[in-house]
Backbone as numpy.savetxt, mean C-alpha at the origin, in Angstrom:
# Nx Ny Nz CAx CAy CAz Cx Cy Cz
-9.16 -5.19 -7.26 -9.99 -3.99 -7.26 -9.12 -2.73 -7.26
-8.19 -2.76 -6.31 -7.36 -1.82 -6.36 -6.36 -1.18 -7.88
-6.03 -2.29 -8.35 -5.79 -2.00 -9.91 -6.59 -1.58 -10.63
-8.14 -1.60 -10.63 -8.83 -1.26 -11.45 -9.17 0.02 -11.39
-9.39 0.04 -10.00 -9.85 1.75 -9.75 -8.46 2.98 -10.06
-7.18 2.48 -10.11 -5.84 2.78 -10.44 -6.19 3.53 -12.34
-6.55 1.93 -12.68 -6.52 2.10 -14.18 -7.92 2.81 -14.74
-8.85 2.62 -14.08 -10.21 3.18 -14.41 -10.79 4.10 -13.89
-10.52 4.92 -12.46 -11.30 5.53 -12.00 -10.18 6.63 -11.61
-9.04 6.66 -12.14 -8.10 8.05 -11.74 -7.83 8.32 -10.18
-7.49 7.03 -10.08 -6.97 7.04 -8.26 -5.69 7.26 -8.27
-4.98 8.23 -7.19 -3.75 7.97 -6.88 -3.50 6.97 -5.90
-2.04 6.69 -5.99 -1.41 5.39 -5.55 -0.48 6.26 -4.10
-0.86 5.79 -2.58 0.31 6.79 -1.85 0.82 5.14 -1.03
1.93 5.91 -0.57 2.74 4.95 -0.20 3.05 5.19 1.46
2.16 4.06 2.26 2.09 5.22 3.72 3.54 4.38 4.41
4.18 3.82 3.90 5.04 2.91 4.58 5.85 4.04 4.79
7.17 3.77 6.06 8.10 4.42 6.29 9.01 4.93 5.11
9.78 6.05 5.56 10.02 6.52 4.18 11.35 5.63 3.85
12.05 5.23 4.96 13.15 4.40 5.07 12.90 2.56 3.85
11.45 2.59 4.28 11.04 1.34 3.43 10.34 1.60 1.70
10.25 2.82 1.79 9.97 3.13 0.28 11.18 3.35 -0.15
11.88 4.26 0.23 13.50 4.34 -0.64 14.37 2.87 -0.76
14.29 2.39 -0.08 14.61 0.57 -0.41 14.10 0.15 -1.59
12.72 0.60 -1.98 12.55 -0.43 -2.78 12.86 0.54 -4.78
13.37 -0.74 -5.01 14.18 0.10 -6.24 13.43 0.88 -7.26
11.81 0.07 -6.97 11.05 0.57 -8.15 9.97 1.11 -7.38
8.91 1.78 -7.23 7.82 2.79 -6.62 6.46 2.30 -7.51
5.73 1.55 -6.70 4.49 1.01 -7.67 3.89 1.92 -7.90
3.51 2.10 -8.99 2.49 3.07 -9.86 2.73 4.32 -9.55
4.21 4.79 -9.86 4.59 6.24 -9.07 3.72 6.70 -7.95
3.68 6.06 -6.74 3.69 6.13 -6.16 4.27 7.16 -4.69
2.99 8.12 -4.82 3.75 9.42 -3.85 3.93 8.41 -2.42
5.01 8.88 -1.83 5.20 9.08 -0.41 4.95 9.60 0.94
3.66 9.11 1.31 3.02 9.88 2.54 3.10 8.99 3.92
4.46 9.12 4.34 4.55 8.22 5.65 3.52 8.04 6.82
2.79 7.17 7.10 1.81 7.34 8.24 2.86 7.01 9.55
4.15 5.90 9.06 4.81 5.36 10.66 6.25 6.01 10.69
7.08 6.30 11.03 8.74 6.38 11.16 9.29 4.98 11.84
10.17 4.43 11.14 11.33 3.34 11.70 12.56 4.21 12.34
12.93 3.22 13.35 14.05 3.88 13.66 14.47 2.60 14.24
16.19 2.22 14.44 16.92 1.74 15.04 17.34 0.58 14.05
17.52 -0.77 14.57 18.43 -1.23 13.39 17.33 -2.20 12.82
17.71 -2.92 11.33 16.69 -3.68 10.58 16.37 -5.03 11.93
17.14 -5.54 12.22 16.44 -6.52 13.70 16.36 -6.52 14.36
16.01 -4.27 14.97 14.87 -4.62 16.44 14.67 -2.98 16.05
13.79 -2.89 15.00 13.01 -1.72 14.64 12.44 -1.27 16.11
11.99 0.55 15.74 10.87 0.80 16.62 10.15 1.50 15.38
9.01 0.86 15.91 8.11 1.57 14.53 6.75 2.59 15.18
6.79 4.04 14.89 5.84 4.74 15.86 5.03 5.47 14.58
3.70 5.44 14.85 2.68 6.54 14.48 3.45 7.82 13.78
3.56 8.41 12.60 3.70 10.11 12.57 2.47 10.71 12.94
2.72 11.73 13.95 1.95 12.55 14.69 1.12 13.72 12.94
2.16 13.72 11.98 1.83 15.07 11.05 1.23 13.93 9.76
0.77 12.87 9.61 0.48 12.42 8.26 -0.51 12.49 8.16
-1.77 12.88 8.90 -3.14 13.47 8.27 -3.03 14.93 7.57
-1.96 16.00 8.47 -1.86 16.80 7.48 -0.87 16.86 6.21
-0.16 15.97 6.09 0.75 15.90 4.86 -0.22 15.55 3.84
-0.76 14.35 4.57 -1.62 14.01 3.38 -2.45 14.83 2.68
-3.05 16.14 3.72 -4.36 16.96 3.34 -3.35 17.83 2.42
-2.25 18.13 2.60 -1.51 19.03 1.99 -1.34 18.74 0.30
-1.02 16.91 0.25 -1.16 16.48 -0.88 -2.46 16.45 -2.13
-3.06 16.72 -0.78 -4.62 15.96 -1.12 -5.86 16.85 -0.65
-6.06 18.13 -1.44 -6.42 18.55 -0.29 -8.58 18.75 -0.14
-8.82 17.76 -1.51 -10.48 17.86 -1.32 -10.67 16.34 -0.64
-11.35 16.22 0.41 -11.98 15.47 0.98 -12.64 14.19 0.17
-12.91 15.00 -1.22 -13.19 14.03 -2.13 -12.33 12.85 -3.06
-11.00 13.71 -2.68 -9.84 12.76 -3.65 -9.80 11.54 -3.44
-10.05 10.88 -4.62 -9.42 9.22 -4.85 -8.44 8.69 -4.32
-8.28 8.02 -3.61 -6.75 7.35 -2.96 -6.87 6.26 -3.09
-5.56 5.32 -3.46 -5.54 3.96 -3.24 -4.37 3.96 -1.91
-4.32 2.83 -0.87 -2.72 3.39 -0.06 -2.31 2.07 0.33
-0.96 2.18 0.29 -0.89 0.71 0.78 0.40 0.69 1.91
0.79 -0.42 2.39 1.73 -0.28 3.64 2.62 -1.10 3.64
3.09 -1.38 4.86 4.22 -2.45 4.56 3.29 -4.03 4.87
2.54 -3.85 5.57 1.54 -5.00 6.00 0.30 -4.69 5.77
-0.58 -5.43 6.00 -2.21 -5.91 6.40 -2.63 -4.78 7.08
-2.28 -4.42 7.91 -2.38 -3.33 9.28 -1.88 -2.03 8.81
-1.11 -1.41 8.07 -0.46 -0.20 8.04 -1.18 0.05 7.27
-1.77 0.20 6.19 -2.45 0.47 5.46 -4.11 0.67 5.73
-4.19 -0.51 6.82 -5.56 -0.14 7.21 -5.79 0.85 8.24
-4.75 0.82 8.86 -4.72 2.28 10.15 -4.86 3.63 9.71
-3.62 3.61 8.49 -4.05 5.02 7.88 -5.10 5.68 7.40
-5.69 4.37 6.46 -7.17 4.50 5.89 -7.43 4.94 7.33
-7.68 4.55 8.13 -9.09 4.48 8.95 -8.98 5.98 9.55
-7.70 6.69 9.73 -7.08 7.56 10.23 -7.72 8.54 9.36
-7.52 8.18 7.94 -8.31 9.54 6.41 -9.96 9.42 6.61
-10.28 8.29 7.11 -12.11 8.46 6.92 -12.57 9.29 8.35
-11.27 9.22 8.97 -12.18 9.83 10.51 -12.02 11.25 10.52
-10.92 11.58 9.15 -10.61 12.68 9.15 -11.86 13.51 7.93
-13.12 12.38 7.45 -13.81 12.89 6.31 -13.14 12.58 5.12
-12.24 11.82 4.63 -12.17 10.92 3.29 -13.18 10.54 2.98
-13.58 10.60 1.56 -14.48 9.37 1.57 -14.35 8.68 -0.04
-13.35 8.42 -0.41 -12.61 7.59 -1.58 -11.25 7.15 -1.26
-11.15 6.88 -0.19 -9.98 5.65 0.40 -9.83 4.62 0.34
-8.93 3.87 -0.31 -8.71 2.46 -0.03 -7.65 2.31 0.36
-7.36 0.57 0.57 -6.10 -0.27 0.89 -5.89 -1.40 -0.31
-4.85 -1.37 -0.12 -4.37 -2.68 -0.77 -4.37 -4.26 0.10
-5.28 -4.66 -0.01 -5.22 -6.11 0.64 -3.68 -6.39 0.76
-3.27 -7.15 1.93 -1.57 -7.06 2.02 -0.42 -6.74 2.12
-1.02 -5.26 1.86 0.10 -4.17 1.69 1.06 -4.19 0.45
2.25 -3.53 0.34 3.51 -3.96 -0.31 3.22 -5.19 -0.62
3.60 -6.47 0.05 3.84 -7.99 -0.67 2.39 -8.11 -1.20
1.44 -7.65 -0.81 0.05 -8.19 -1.27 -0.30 -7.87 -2.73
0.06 -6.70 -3.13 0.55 -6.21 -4.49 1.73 -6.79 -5.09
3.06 -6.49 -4.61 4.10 -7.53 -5.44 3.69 -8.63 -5.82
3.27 -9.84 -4.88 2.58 -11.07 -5.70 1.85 -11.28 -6.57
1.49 -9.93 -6.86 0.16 -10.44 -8.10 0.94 -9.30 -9.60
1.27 -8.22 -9.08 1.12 -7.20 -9.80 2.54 -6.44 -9.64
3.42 -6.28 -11.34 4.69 -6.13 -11.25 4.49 -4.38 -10.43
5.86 -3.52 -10.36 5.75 -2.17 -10.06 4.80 -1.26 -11.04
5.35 -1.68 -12.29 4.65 -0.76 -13.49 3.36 -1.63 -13.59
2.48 -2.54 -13.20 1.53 -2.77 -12.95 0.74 -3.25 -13.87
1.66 -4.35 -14.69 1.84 -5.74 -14.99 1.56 -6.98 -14.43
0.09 -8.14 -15.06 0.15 -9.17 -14.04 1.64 -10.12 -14.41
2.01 -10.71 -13.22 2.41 -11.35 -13.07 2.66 -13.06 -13.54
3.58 -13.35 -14.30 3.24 -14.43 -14.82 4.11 -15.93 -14.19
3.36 -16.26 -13.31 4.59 -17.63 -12.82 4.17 -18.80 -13.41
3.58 -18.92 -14.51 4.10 -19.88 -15.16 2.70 -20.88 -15.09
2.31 -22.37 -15.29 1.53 -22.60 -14.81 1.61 -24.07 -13.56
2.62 -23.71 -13.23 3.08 -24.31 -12.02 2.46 -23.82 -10.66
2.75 -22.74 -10.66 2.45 -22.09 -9.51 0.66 -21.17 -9.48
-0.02 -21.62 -8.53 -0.91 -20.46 -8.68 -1.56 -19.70 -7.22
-1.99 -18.80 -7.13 -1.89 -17.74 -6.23 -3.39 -18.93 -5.39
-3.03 -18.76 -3.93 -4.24 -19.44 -2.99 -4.55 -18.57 -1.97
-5.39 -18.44 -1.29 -6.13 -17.66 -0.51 -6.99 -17.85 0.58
-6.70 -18.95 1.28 -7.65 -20.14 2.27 -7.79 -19.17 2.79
-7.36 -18.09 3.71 -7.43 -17.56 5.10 -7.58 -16.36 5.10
-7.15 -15.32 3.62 -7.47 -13.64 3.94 -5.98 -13.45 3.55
-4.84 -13.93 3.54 -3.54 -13.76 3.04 -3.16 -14.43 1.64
-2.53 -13.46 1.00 -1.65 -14.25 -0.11 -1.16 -15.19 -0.02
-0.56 -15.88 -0.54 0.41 -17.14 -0.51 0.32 -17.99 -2.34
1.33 -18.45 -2.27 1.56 -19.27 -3.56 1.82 -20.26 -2.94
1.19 -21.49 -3.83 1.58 -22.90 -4.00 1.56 -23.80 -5.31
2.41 -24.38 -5.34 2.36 -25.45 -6.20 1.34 -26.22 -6.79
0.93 -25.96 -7.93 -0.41 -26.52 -8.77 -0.01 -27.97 -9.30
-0.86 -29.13 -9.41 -0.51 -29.87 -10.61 -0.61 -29.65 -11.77
């Protein structure tokens, strides 16, 4: 859904992950602005990861009719849904998430936003509410 409304309905793509975790990644899905909802700090194996106190107004700064289209996604399941929930309480009302965040998109959908082709070995499963790949016959 999130691709579609991307390709069909003139949504922007924001990227609420730390800014430390967007500059990592080499490519920026669907140019993808940068609106941090969390800050990382300390080392990659024993992060502290806190709330930004200013990303409702960065965002309004970016964004600034109540009405704007957003797609947003995070580093997880959860970051993405906090922020959303953070823009509707603030009067959003064309917000979404990306199921999964970051990986929930990589698995299906290249950066430039391309499906994904693994072949027909592998196909995408979904028992529980998470991505995952497994092995097809």
């Amino acid at each position: 859904e999130a691709k579609r409304l991307l390709d069909e309905e003139s949504y922007a793509m924001v990227d609420v992950r730390s800014l430390r975790d967007h500059r990592k990644d080499s490519v920026t899905l669907y140019k993808a602005l940068s609106i941090p909802a969390v800050e990382v700090s300390g080392s990659l194996l024993d992060p502290t990861i806190e709330s930004k106190a200013d990303f409702v107004v960065s965002f309004r700064t970016a964004f600034p009719s109540l009405g704007d289209k957003v797609v947003l996604y995070g580093g997880d399941k959860d970051e993405g849904c906090r922020a959303m929930e953070q823009l509707i309480e603030e009067g959003f009302t064309h917000v979404v998430e990306v199921e999964g965040g970051f990986s929930g998109w990589d698995c299906v959908w290249s950066p430039s936003g391309a499906k994904r082709d693994y072949g027909p070995k592998w196909k995408l499963t979904d028992p529980d509410g998470s991505l995952a790949w497994a092995a097809s016959n």
